[in-house]
Coordinates of C-alpha atoms in Angstrom, one line a residue:
Chain A
X1 CA 124.4 33.1 37.0
X2 CA 125.8 29.8 38.0
X3 CA 129.6 31.1 39.0
X4 CA 127.1 33.8 41.1
X5 CA 125.1 31.0 42.8
X6 CA 128.9 28.9 43.1
X7 CA 130.2 32.0 44.8
X8 CA 126.9 32.0 47.5
X9 CA 127.1 28.2 48.2
X10 CA 131.6 28.7 49.0
X11 CA 130.8 32.0 51.1
X12 CA 127.7 29.5 53.1
X13 CA 130.9 27.3 53.9
X14 CA 132.9 29.7 55.0
X15 CA 130.9 31.1 57.5
X16 CA 130.1 27.6 58.6
X17 CA 133.7 27.0 59.2
X18 CA 133.7 30.8 61.0
X19 CA 130.7 29.9 62.8
X20 CA 132.8 26.5 64.5
X21 CA 135.7 28.5 64.8
X22 CA 134.4 31.2 67.1
X23 CA 132.7 28.5 69.1
X24 CA 135.9 27.2 69.6
X25 CA 137.1 30.6 70.6
X26 CA 134.0 30.7 72.8
X27 CA 134.1 27.7 75.0
X28 CA 138.2 27.6 75.3
X29 CA 137.4 31.5 76.9
X30 CA 135.0 29.8 79.0
X31 CA 137.7 27.1 80.0
X32 CA 140.4 30.0 80.5
X33 CA 138.4 32.2 82.8
X34 CA 137.2 30.1 85.6
X35 CA 141.2 28.2 85.4
X36 CA 141.9 32.0 86.1
X37 CA 139.8 32.1 88.9
X38 CA 140.7 28.2 90.2
X39 CA 144.8 28.9 90.7
X40 CA 143.8 33.0 91.6
X41 CA 145.6 33.4 88.3
X42 CA 146.6 37.8 87.2
X43 CA 147.8 36.8 84.0
X44 CA 145.1 34.4 83.0
X45 CA 142.3 36.7 83.9
X46 CA 144.1 39.9 81.5
X47 CA 144.5 37.2 78.5
X48 CA 140.8 36.2 78.8
X49 CA 139.4 40.3 78.5
X50 CA 141.7 40.1 75.8
X51 CA 140.9 37.7 73.8
X52 CA 137.5 38.9 73.5
X53 CA 138.4 40.9 71.0
X54 CA 139.5 38.1 67.9
X55 CA 135.7 36.8 69.1
X56 CA 134.0 40.2 68.8
X57 CA 136.2 40.9 65.4
X58 CA 135.3 37.3 64.0
X59 CA 131.3 37.9 65.1
X60 CA 130.5 40.9 63.1
X61 CA 132.7 40.0 60.4
X62 CA 130.1 37.3 60.1
X63 CA 127.5 39.2 61.2
X64 CA 128.2 41.0 58.0
X65 CA 128.2 38.9 55.4
X66 CA 125.4 37.9 56.3
X67 CA 123.6 40.9 56.5
X68 CA 125.0 41.1 52.9
X69 CA 124.1 37.4 51.6
X70 CA 120.8 38.4 52.6
X71 CA 120.8 41.4 50.2
X72 CA 122.1 40.2 47.7
X73 CA 121.3 36.4 46.7
X74 CA 117.9 36.0 48.2
X75 CA 118.6 33.2 50.2
X76 CA 115.2 31.0 49.9
X77 CA 113.8 27.5 51.7
X78 CA 117.2 25.6 53.3
X79 CA 120.3 27.9 52.2
X80 CA 117.7 30.5 54.0
X81 CA 117.3 28.5 57.3
X82 CA 121.0 27.6 57.4
X83 CA 121.7 32.1 57.4
X84 CA 119.4 32.5 59.6
X85 CA 120.3 30.1 62.0
X86 CA 123.6 30.8 61.5
X87 CA 123.7 34.6 62.4
X88 CA 121.9 33.7 65.6
X89 CA 124.4 30.8 66.7
X90 CA 127.2 33.9 66.1
X91 CA 124.8 36.4 68.2
X92 CA 125.1 33.2 71.2
X93 CA 128.8 32.8 70.8
X94 CA 129.2 36.1 71.7
X95 CA 127.8 36.9 74.2
X96 CA 129.8 33.5 75.7
X97 CA 132.7 34.9 75.1
X98 CA 131.3 38.0 76.8
X99 CA 130.1 35.8 79.5
X100 CA 134.1 34.5 80.1
X101 CA 135.0 38.1 80.3
X102 CA 133.0 39.3 82.7
X103 CA 134.2 35.8 84.8
X104 CA 137.0 37.3 84.7
X105 CA 136.6 40.7 85.2
X106 CA 134.7 39.2 88.7
X107 CA 137.9 37.3 89.5
X108 CA 140.2 40.8 89.0
X109 CA 138.1 41.9 91.5
X110 CA 138.6 39.4 94.3
X111 CA 142.2 38.3 93.9
X112 CA 143.4 39.3 97.5
X113 CA 140.3 37.9 98.9
X114 CA 140.0 34.4 101.1
X115 CA 138.3 31.8 98.5
X116 CA 136.9 28.3 99.3
X117 CA 138.0 24.4 97.7
X118 CA 134.2 23.4 97.9
X119 CA 132.7 26.4 95.8
X120 CA 135.6 26.9 93.6
X121 CA 134.9 22.7 92.9
X122 CA 131.4 23.5 92.3
X123 CA 132.5 26.1 90.1
X124 CA 134.9 23.9 88.8
X125 CA 132.3 21.5 87.9
X126 CA 129.8 24.0 86.4
X127 CA 132.5 25.0 84.2
X128 CA 133.1 21.1 83.0
X129 CA 129.3 20.3 82.0
X130 CA 128.6 23.8 80.2
X131 CA 132.2 23.4 77.7
X132 CA 131.1 19.9 77.3
X133 CA 127.5 21.5 75.7
X134 CA 129.2 24.5 74.0
X135 CA 131.1 21.1 71.4
X136 CA 128.1 19.5 71.8
X137 CA 126.5 22.0 69.9
X138 CA 128.8 22.4 67.4
X139 CA 129.0 19.5 66.7
X140 CA 125.8 18.9 66.4
X141 CA 126.4 22.2 63.8
X142 CA 128.9 20.2 62.1
X143 CA 127.1 17.0 61.6
X144 CA 123.5 18.3 61.4
X145 CA 123.4 15.6 64.0
X146 CA 119.6 16.5 66.0
X147 CA 119.7 13.3 68.2
X148 CA 122.9 15.8 69.9
X149 CA 121.3 18.4 69.5
X150 CA 118.2 17.0 72.1
X151 CA 120.7 15.8 74.7
X152 CA 121.9 19.6 76.0
X153 CA 118.6 20.0 77.6
X154 CA 119.2 17.0 80.0
X155 CA 123.0 18.1 80.4
X156 CA 121.8 21.1 81.2
X157 CA 119.4 20.4 84.5
X158 CA 122.7 19.6 86.5
X159 CA 124.3 22.8 85.2
X160 CA 120.6 24.6 87.1
X161 CA 121.2 22.9 89.9
X162 CA 124.8 23.4 90.7
X163 CA 123.8 27.1 89.8
X164 CA 120.9 27.6 92.7
X165 CA 123.1 25.2 95.0
X166 CA 125.4 27.9 95.5
X167 CA 123.1 30.3 97.8
X168 CA 123.5 27.3 99.7
X169 CA 127.2 27.4 99.8
X170 CA 127.9 30.5 100.3
X171 CA 125.3 31.4 102.9
X172 CA 127.9 28.9 105.2
X173 CA 130.2 31.5 104.8
X174 CA 128.7 33.7 105.9
X175 CA 130.3 34.0 109.0
X176 CA 133.5 36.0 107.7
X177 CA 132.9 39.2 105.6
X178 CA 135.5 38.8 103.4
X179 CA 135.2 35.4 103.2
X180 CA 131.1 36.2 102.2
X181 CA 131.9 39.3 99.9
X182 CA 133.9 36.6 97.8
X183 CA 131.2 34.4 98.1
X184 CA 128.4 36.7 96.9
X185 CA 130.7 37.5 93.3
X186 CA 130.9 33.4 92.8
X187 CA 127.3 33.7 92.8
X188 CA 127.6 36.5 90.3
X189 CA 130.1 34.0 88.5
X190 CA 127.8 30.7 88.9
X191 CA 125.3 32.9 87.3
X192 CA 127.0 33.0 84.1
X193 CA 128.1 29.6 83.8
X194 CA 124.9 29.3 83.5
X195 CA 123.6 31.6 81.6
X196 CA 126.6 29.6 79.2
X197 CA 125.1 26.7 79.2
X198 CA 121.0 28.3 78.5
X199 CA 122.8 29.8 75.1
X200 CA 124.2 25.8 74.3
X201 CA 120.5 25.0 74.7
X202 CA 119.8 28.0 72.6
X203 CA 122.2 26.9 70.2
X204 CA 120.9 24.1 69.8
X205 CA 116.8 25.1 69.0
X206 CA 119.5 27.6 65.9
X207 CA 120.6 23.2 65.0
X208 CA 116.9 21.6 65.7
X209 CA 115.5 24.8 63.3
X210 CA 117.6 24.5 61.0
X211 CA 117.5 20.9 60.9
X212 CA 113.8 20.7 61.0
X213 CA 112.6 23.9 59.4
X214 CA 110.0 23.9 63.0
X215 CA 111.4 25.6 65.0
X216 CA 110.7 24.7 68.5
X217 CA 112.6 25.8 72.6
X218 CA 113.5 22.9 74.2
X219 CA 113.0 24.7 77.5
X220 CA 110.2 27.3 77.6
X221 CA 110.9 30.0 80.3
X222 CA 107.6 31.2 80.4
X223 CA 106.1 27.7 81.1
X224 CA 108.7 26.7 83.1
X225 CA 109.3 22.4 83.1
X226 CA 110.1 21.0 86.5
X227 CA 113.5 19.8 87.0
X228 CA 113.0 16.0 87.6
X229 CA 115.8 14.6 89.6
X230 CA 117.8 12.2 87.3
X231 CA 117.8 9.0 88.8
X232 CA 122.1 9.5 89.5
Chain B
X1 CA 166.3 0.3 -31.2
X2 CA 169.6 1.2 -29.0
X3 CA 167.5 4.4 -28.4
X4 CA 164.6 2.6 -27.6
X5 CA 166.8 -0.2 -24.9
X6 CA 169.0 3.0 -23.5
X7 CA 165.8 5.2 -21.8
X8 CA 164.9 1.2 -21.5
X9 CA 168.5 1.4 -19.5
X10 CA 167.6 4.9 -18.3
X11 CA 164.5 4.0 -16.5
X12 CA 165.1 0.7 -15.4
X13 CA 168.4 2.4 -13.3
X14 CA 166.4 5.7 -12.2
X15 CA 163.0 3.0 -10.7
X16 CA 166.2 0.6 -9.5
X17 CA 167.6 4.2 -8.1
X18 CA 163.7 5.2 -6.3
X19 CA 163.4 1.4 -5.4
X20 CA 165.9 1.8 -3.5
X21 CA 165.5 4.3 -2.2
X22 CA 161.9 3.9 -0.8
X23 CA 163.4 0.7 1.2
X24 CA 165.4 3.2 2.7
X25 CA 162.8 5.3 4.0
X26 CA 160.9 2.1 4.9
X27 CA 164.1 0.7 6.8
X28 CA 163.7 4.1 8.6
X29 CA 160.2 4.3 8.9
X30 CA 160.7 0.4 10.3
X31 CA 163.0 1.4 12.8
X32 CA 161.9 4.9 13.9
X33 CA 157.9 3.0 14.1
X34 CA 160.1 -0.1 16.9
X35 CA 161.6 3.0 18.8
X36 CA 158.7 4.9 18.7
X37 CA 157.3 1.6 19.8
X38 CA 159.3 0.3 22.3
X39 CA 159.5 4.3 23.9
X40 CA 155.7 4.2 23.7
X41 CA 155.6 0.6 26.0
X42 CA 158.5 2.2 28.9
X43 CA 156.1 5.1 29.1
X44 CA 153.2 2.9 29.6
X45 CA 155.5 0.9 32.2
X46 CA 156.8 4.0 33.2
X47 CA 152.7 5.4 34.1
X48 CA 152.2 2.2 35.3
X49 CA 154.8 2.2 38.2
X50 CA 153.7 5.7 39.0
X51 CA 150.0 4.5 39.0
X52 CA 150.8 1.4 41.5
X53 CA 153.2 3.8 43.7
X54 CA 150.3 6.0 44.0
X55 CA 148.1 3.3 45.1
X56 CA 151.3 1.8 46.8
X57 CA 151.1 5.4 48.9
X58 CA 147.4 5.5 49.3
X59 CA 147.2 2.1 50.9
X60 CA 150.1 3.4 53.5
X61 CA 148.2 6.3 53.7
X62 CA 144.3 5.2 54.2
X63 CA 145.9 2.7 56.5
X64 CA 147.6 5.1 59.1
X65 CA 146.3 5.4 62.3
X66 CA 147.8 8.5 62.2
X67 CA 146.4 11.6 60.5
X68 CA 148.5 13.2 57.5
X69 CA 147.6 16.5 55.6
X70 CA 149.6 18.7 53.3
X71 CA 149.4 22.2 53.2
X72 CA 150.7 23.7 50.1
X73 CA 152.8 26.7 49.9
X74 CA 149.4 28.9 49.2
X75 CA 147.5 27.7 52.0
X76 CA 145.5 25.0 49.5
X77 CA 144.8 21.2 50.9
X78 CA 147.1 19.1 48.5
X79 CA 147.2 15.7 50.3
X80 CA 144.2 15.1 52.7
X81 CA 144.3 11.1 54.4
X82 CA 141.6 9.0 55.8
X83 CA 142.3 8.9 59.1
X84 CA 143.4 12.9 59.2
X85 CA 139.1 13.3 58.0
X86 CA 138.3 10.9 60.8
X87 CA 140.2 13.2 63.2
X88 CA 139.5 16.4 62.2
X89 CA 136.1 15.7 61.0
X90 CA 136.2 17.5 58.6
X91 CA 138.3 17.2 55.0
X92 CA 139.1 21.2 53.9
X93 CA 140.0 22.3 50.8
X94 CA 142.3 24.9 51.9
X95 CA 144.2 25.7 55.0
X96 CA 141.7 28.6 56.3
X97 CA 139.4 25.7 56.8
X98 CA 140.8 24.1 58.6
X99 CA 139.7 23.0 62.4
X100 CA 140.5 22.9 64.9
X101 CA 141.9 26.8 65.3
X102 CA 145.1 25.6 66.6
X103 CA 146.4 23.7 63.7
X104 CA 145.9 26.8 61.3
X105 CA 147.8 28.6 63.8
X106 CA 150.9 26.1 64.0
X107 CA 151.3 25.1 60.3
X108 CA 151.5 28.9 59.8
X109 CA 154.8 29.1 62.5
X110 CA 156.2 26.1 60.5
X111 CA 155.5 27.8 57.6
X112 CA 156.8 30.7 59.3
X113 CA 160.1 29.7 60.9
X114 CA 160.9 26.5 58.8
X115 CA 160.5 24.9 62.1
X116 CA 157.7 22.2 63.6
X117 CA 155.5 23.0 65.5
X118 CA 153.7 21.3 68.0
X119 CA 150.4 21.1 70.3
X120 CA 147.6 19.3 71.8
X121 CA 144.1 20.3 72.4
X122 CA 140.8 18.8 72.6
X123 CA 138.1 18.7 70.8
X124 CA 134.7 17.3 69.9
X125 CA 131.6 16.0 71.7
X126 CA 132.1 13.5 72.9
X127 CA 135.8 15.2 74.2
X128 CA 139.0 14.1 72.5
X129 CA 142.1 15.2 72.4
X130 CA 144.6 15.2 69.0
X131 CA 148.3 15.8 69.3
X132 CA 149.7 17.4 65.9
X133 CA 152.8 18.3 64.3
X134 CA 153.5 20.8 61.4
X135 CA 156.8 20.1 59.5
X136 CA 158.2 22.0 56.8
X137 CA 158.7 19.7 54.4
X138 CA 161.2 21.8 52.0
X139 CA 159.0 23.5 49.1
X140 CA 157.4 25.7 50.7
X141 CA 154.6 23.4 51.7
X142 CA 154.3 22.3 55.6
X143 CA 152.9 18.4 56.1
X144 CA 150.7 18.1 59.8
X145 CA 150.6 14.8 60.7
X146 CA 148.0 14.7 63.5
X147 CA 147.2 11.4 66.2
X148 CA 144.5 10.9 68.5
X149 CA 145.9 10.2 71.9
X150 CA 143.2 10.5 74.4
X151 CA 143.8 7.3 75.4
X152 CA 147.6 7.4 75.4
X153 CA 146.9 10.4 77.9
X154 CA 144.6 8.6 80.0
X155 CA 147.0 5.7 80.6
X156 CA 149.8 8.2 81.2
X157 CA 147.7 10.0 84.4
X158 CA 146.9 6.6 85.2
X159 CA 150.7 6.1 85.0
X160 CA 151.9 9.1 86.7
X161 CA 149.5 9.5 89.4
X162 CA 149.2 5.4 90.8
X163 CA 152.9 5.8 92.1
X164 CA 152.1 9.7 93.8
X165 CA 149.4 8.1 95.3
X166 CA 149.9 5.0 96.0
X167 CA 153.0 5.9 98.1
X168 CA 150.6 9.0 99.9
X169 CA 148.4 6.7 100.8
X170 CA 151.1 4.3 102.3
X171 CA 153.1 7.3 103.9
X172 CA 150.6 9.5 105.5
X173 CA 149.8 6.3 108.0
X174 CA 153.0 4.9 108.5
X175 CA 154.1 8.8 109.7
X176 CA 151.4 9.0 111.9
X177 CA 151.5 5.9 113.4
X178 CA 155.6 7.2 113.9
X179 CA 154.9 10.5 115.1
X180 CA 152.4 8.8 117.5
X181 CA 155.5 5.9 118.7
X182 CA 157.7 8.9 119.4
X183 CA 154.6 11.1 121.4
X184 CA 153.5 8.1 123.3
X185 CA 157.3 7.2 124.4
X186 CA 157.6 10.5 125.5
X187 CA 154.0 10.8 127.1
X188 CA 154.4 7.8 129.3
X189 CA 157.1 9.3 131.0
X190 CA 155.8 13.7 130.8
X191 CA 151.9 13.7 130.8
X192 CA 150.5 10.4 131.6
X193 CA 146.8 11.6 130.6
X194 CA 147.4 11.5 126.7
X195 CA 148.6 8.3 126.2
X196 CA 145.4 7.0 125.6
X197 CA 144.6 9.8 122.7
X198 CA 147.9 8.2 121.2
X199 CA 147.3 4.4 121.7
X200 CA 143.7 5.5 119.5
X201 CA 145.7 7.3 117.1
X202 CA 148.0 4.6 116.9
X203 CA 145.2 1.6 116.6
X204 CA 143.7 3.4 114.0
X205 CA 146.6 4.2 111.4
X206 CA 147.6 1.0 112.7
X207 CA 144.4 -0.5 111.5
X208 CA 144.3 1.5 108.6
X209 CA 147.1 0.2 107.4
X210 CA 146.2 -3.5 107.8
X211 CA 142.8 -3.1 105.9
X212 CA 145.0 -1.4 102.6
X213 CA 147.5 -4.3 103.1
X214 CA 144.3 -6.3 103.2
X215 CA 142.6 -4.5 100.1
X216 CA 145.6 -5.0 97.6
X217 CA 146.3 -8.9 98.3
X218 CA 142.8 -8.8 97.2
X219 CA 143.2 -7.1 94.7
X220 CA 146.7 -8.5 93.5
X221 CA 144.4 -12.2 93.6
X222 CA 140.8 -10.7 91.5
X223 CA 143.9 -9.7 89.1
X224 CA 144.2 -13.4 88.5
X225 CA 140.7 -13.8 88.3
X226 CA 137.5 -15.5 90.2
X227 CA 136.6 -18.7 90.9
X228 CA 133.3 -18.9 89.0
X229 CA 132.9 -22.5 90.3
X230 CA 129.5 -21.2 92.6
X231 CA 126.0 -20.6 91.8
X232 CA 125.5 -17.2 94.0
X233 CA 122.1 -16.0 94.8
X234 CA 123.2 -12.3 95.3
X235 CA 120.4 -11.5 96.8
X236 CA 120.5 -13.4 99.5
X237 CA 124.6 -12.4 99.7
X238 CA 122.7 -9.2 100.3
X239 CA 120.2 -9.6 102.8
X240 CA 123.2 -11.5 104.9
X241 CA 125.2 -8.7 104.6
X242 CA 122.2 -6.8 105.4
X243 CA 122.6 -6.3 109.5
X244 CA 126.3 -5.0 109.4
X245 CA 125.2 -1.8 106.7
X246 CA 122.5 -1.3 109.1
X247 CA 124.0 -1.0 111.5
X248 CA 126.5 1.3 110.0
X249 CA 123.9 3.5 108.2
X250 CA 123.0 4.3 112.0
X251 CA 125.9 5.3 113.5
X252 CA 126.9 7.7 110.5
X253 CA 122.6 9.6 111.0
X254 CA 121.9 8.3 107.1
X255 CA 118.8 6.1 106.3
X256 CA 119.7 3.0 104.2
X257 CA 116.9 1.5 102.1
X258 CA 117.3 -2.6 101.0
X259 CA 115.4 -3.7 98.2
X260 CA 116.2 -7.5 96.9
X261 CA 113.7 -9.4 94.9
X262 CA 114.6 -13.3 94.3
X263 CA 116.7 -13.0 91.1
X264 CA 118.6 -15.8 88.9
X265 CA 121.9 -17.4 90.3
X266 CA 124.8 -16.0 89.1
X267 CA 127.4 -18.1 88.4
X268 CA 130.7 -17.3 90.2
X269 CA 133.4 -16.5 93.6
X270 CA 130.0 -15.5 96.9
X271 CA 133.9 -14.2 98.6
X272 CA 133.8 -11.8 96.1
X273 CA 130.9 -10.8 94.9
X274 CA 130.4 -10.0 99.2
X275 CA 133.5 -7.8 98.5
X276 CA 131.8 -6.2 95.5
X277 CA 128.8 -5.3 97.2
X278 CA 130.5 -4.5 100.8
X279 CA 132.6 -2.9 99.1
X280 CA 129.0 -0.5 96.9
X281 CA 127.6 -0.5 100.1
X282 CA 130.7 1.1 102.3
X283 CA 131.6 3.5 100.3
X284 CA 127.7 5.3 99.6
X285 CA 127.5 5.0 103.4
X286 CA 130.8 7.0 104.1
X287 CA 129.8 10.2 101.0
X288 CA 126.6 10.6 102.3
X289 CA 126.4 13.0 105.4
X290 CA 124.0 12.7 108.1
X291 CA 120.4 12.2 107.4
X292 CA 120.6 11.4 103.7
X293 CA 119.5 8.4 102.3
X294 CA 121.4 4.9 100.6
X295 CA 119.2 3.0 98.6
X296 CA 120.2 -0.8 97.8
X297 CA 117.8 -2.8 95.4
X298 CA 118.8 -6.2 93.5
X299 CA 116.4 -6.9 90.3
X300 CA 116.6 -8.3 86.9
X301 CA 116.1 -7.0 83.9
X302 CA 116.4 -8.6 80.2
X303 CA 118.2 -11.1 81.4
X304 CA 120.4 -9.9 83.9
X305 CA 120.5 -9.5 87.2
X306 CA 121.1 -6.0 88.8
X307 CA 122.3 -4.5 92.0
X308 CA 122.2 -1.0 92.3
X309 CA 123.6 1.7 95.1
X310 CA 122.2 5.1 94.9
X311 CA 123.1 7.3 97.5
X312 CA 122.0 11.4 98.2
X313 CA 125.8 11.8 98.8
X314 CA 128.1 14.2 98.0
X315 CA 128.9 12.9 94.2
X316 CA 131.4 13.1 92.0
X317 CA 132.8 16.1 89.7
X318 CA 132.0 14.9 85.8
X319 CA 136.0 15.6 85.6
X320 CA 136.6 12.4 88.1
X321 CA 134.4 10.7 86.3
X322 CA 136.6 8.3 84.0
X323 CA 138.7 8.1 86.9
X324 CA 137.3 6.8 90.4
X325 CA 137.8 3.0 88.9
X326 CA 141.7 3.6 89.6
X327 CA 143.8 2.3 92.0
X328 CA 144.2 4.8 94.9
X329 CA 142.6 7.8 92.4
X330 CA 141.2 10.3 95.4
X331 CA 138.3 12.6 93.8
X332 CA 139.7 14.8 97.5
X333 CA 142.6 14.0 99.0
X334 CA 142.2 16.4 101.9
X335 CA 138.9 14.8 102.7
X336 CA 139.9 10.3 101.9
X337 CA 141.3 11.1 105.8
X338 CA 138.1 11.9 107.3
X339 CA 136.2 9.3 105.3
X340 CA 138.2 5.9 106.1
X341 CA 138.7 4.2 103.3
X342 CA 141.5 2.9 101.2
X343 CA 140.6 4.4 98.2
X344 CA 141.1 0.3 96.5
X345 CA 137.3 -0.6 96.4
X346 CA 135.8 0.7 93.1
X347 CA 139.1 -1.1 91.7
X348 CA 138.2 -4.4 93.6
X349 CA 135.0 -3.8 92.6
X350 CA 135.7 -3.2 89.2
X351 CA 137.8 -6.2 88.7
X352 CA 135.0 -8.1 90.5
X353 CA 132.3 -7.5 87.4
X354 CA 134.6 -8.0 85.0
X355 CA 135.7 -11.0 86.4
X356 CA 132.4 -12.6 86.5
X357 CA 131.1 -11.3 82.8
X358 CA 129.4 -8.3 84.1
X359 CA 129.8 -4.2 83.6
X360 CA 129.4 -1.4 86.2
X361 CA 127.7 2.0 85.5
X362 CA 128.2 5.3 87.5
X363 CA 125.6 8.4 87.5
X364 CA 126.7 10.9 90.0
X365 CA 125.8 14.2 90.4
X366 CA 128.2 16.9 92.6
X367 CA 125.8 17.5 95.5
X368 CA 123.3 15.5 94.7
X369 CA 124.6 11.9 94.8
X370 CA 125.1 8.9 92.9
X371 CA 124.3 5.5 91.6
X372 CA 126.6 2.1 91.3
X373 CA 124.6 -0.2 88.8
X374 CA 126.5 -3.7 87.9
X375 CA 125.0 -6.0 85.8
X376 CA 126.3 -9.6 85.3
X377 CA 124.7 -12.8 83.5
X378 CA 122.3 -14.7 85.5
X379 CA 123.1 -19.1 85.0
X380 CA 120.3 -20.1 82.7
X381 CA 118.3 -22.6 84.3
X382 CA 119.3 -26.1 83.2

């Protein structure tokens, strides 16, 4: 029996490392997708789309191994919390990978259209905020740091504001149909990045649950918290 | 009787022979024992030497800034030093447990082709840059050496960009002056109506160049320190500059509010502290669109004097925030000519603050605005 439990904990450790690796891949994929957009780089677009296969394969492997652990080991207490948290985090990371693919595919459809430097800077800023959010969430998981989790909602606020601000930026392109066409796709991309930020917060909530045993939504969509402007 | 004597002699001879044999055996045993003793001593010394070597090796490895990790041919981690654990944030037992994933890739690459593989990657929160080399070491093992190059990359980018940015800032007005002068020479004859326009351009660019030179001289002086021989009331300095700021804000269509409460005095240079205030407020006005607002306040907090300059301007992208105090660094080079700054203002601010033993922090959000907060030690009343 002790040998079986030892294998169980080795498998938990291996799953945790796989999820940390997933976080790294998902974060890098978002960064590459936005760089492909900023540089109008067709090859990079295709690399991001192709790279999602590895994320999907890892996602399926992790999920299958978690189901096996649940079926065979009937984990309890903190082990059960860790397993259910990993199940959720795994799904959030896979979705982030999909969003990077959505950004890449949207970019693929507008490579020949005229672009706007101001809007690209806006999109790049969103990427520069959400990628550290993913890293912060994964660091919180790796180091079991509740304080890091609790920083995520505040990090997400500017992302929400930047997403809302995108409509105003795109409206300024209304005079040029091609530019407007491009701009409307940028709204879709901004929305994907905003969702990436939300997934990072959701991962933080799962780590919060893992560490405290109490699930608490950091941001509640059904009871919206009014965003107060940051002092700066 | 003779028989008895003969038996006694034989017995004596036998006893003597036995005694001699015993003596020889005992001598051999003594020699063996001595040899064994020497061997044990040698072995003990050798073990002590090895232990000392191991401890020396551990001392060397644990005091290294570089992370070192030895991976066996079957993927086990045979050795990992403290720096590697610090840089990686984990102590993996096997290669498959090593993150960031890029490190696994270069170790596998080095094991496969026997060549050194290197890469730089960003990891962690807050973000750090690691440079790693995977070096094959002969028996199929691979040595991974990891360095934290976050600061080195920052220094390198400052050095590289400074030359490009400085030459851009100096060459652009010089080229403009030359072009305007050439055009003026021909316009004076062919199109006299165009002369005032080019004369204005000439004047504008000359002023710009002269401001750059003036800021460079200020910076050079500030690098040698500030004269901290006066007691300065920052609220009074702010009030002295207020009228000029109000005029500049009104010309740009910006609402400027100034709040200053009487705060303690600061030991320092009134000239340099004026430069500090002027640069921060001018910057805020320059990067705020018409209809926006700038709020300047001086107060005290936890025994420190706090100067805050907050605007609702265009904001600073997060990737540029760590670099805005560098000389000639521009967030948006294309816009820099519209705004008219020299690219040296925030560098001057940083030098003045440091010369006065204070700190400066910036918070910004793209599209929403920026706040600079300067904290300076207040002079204790006697």
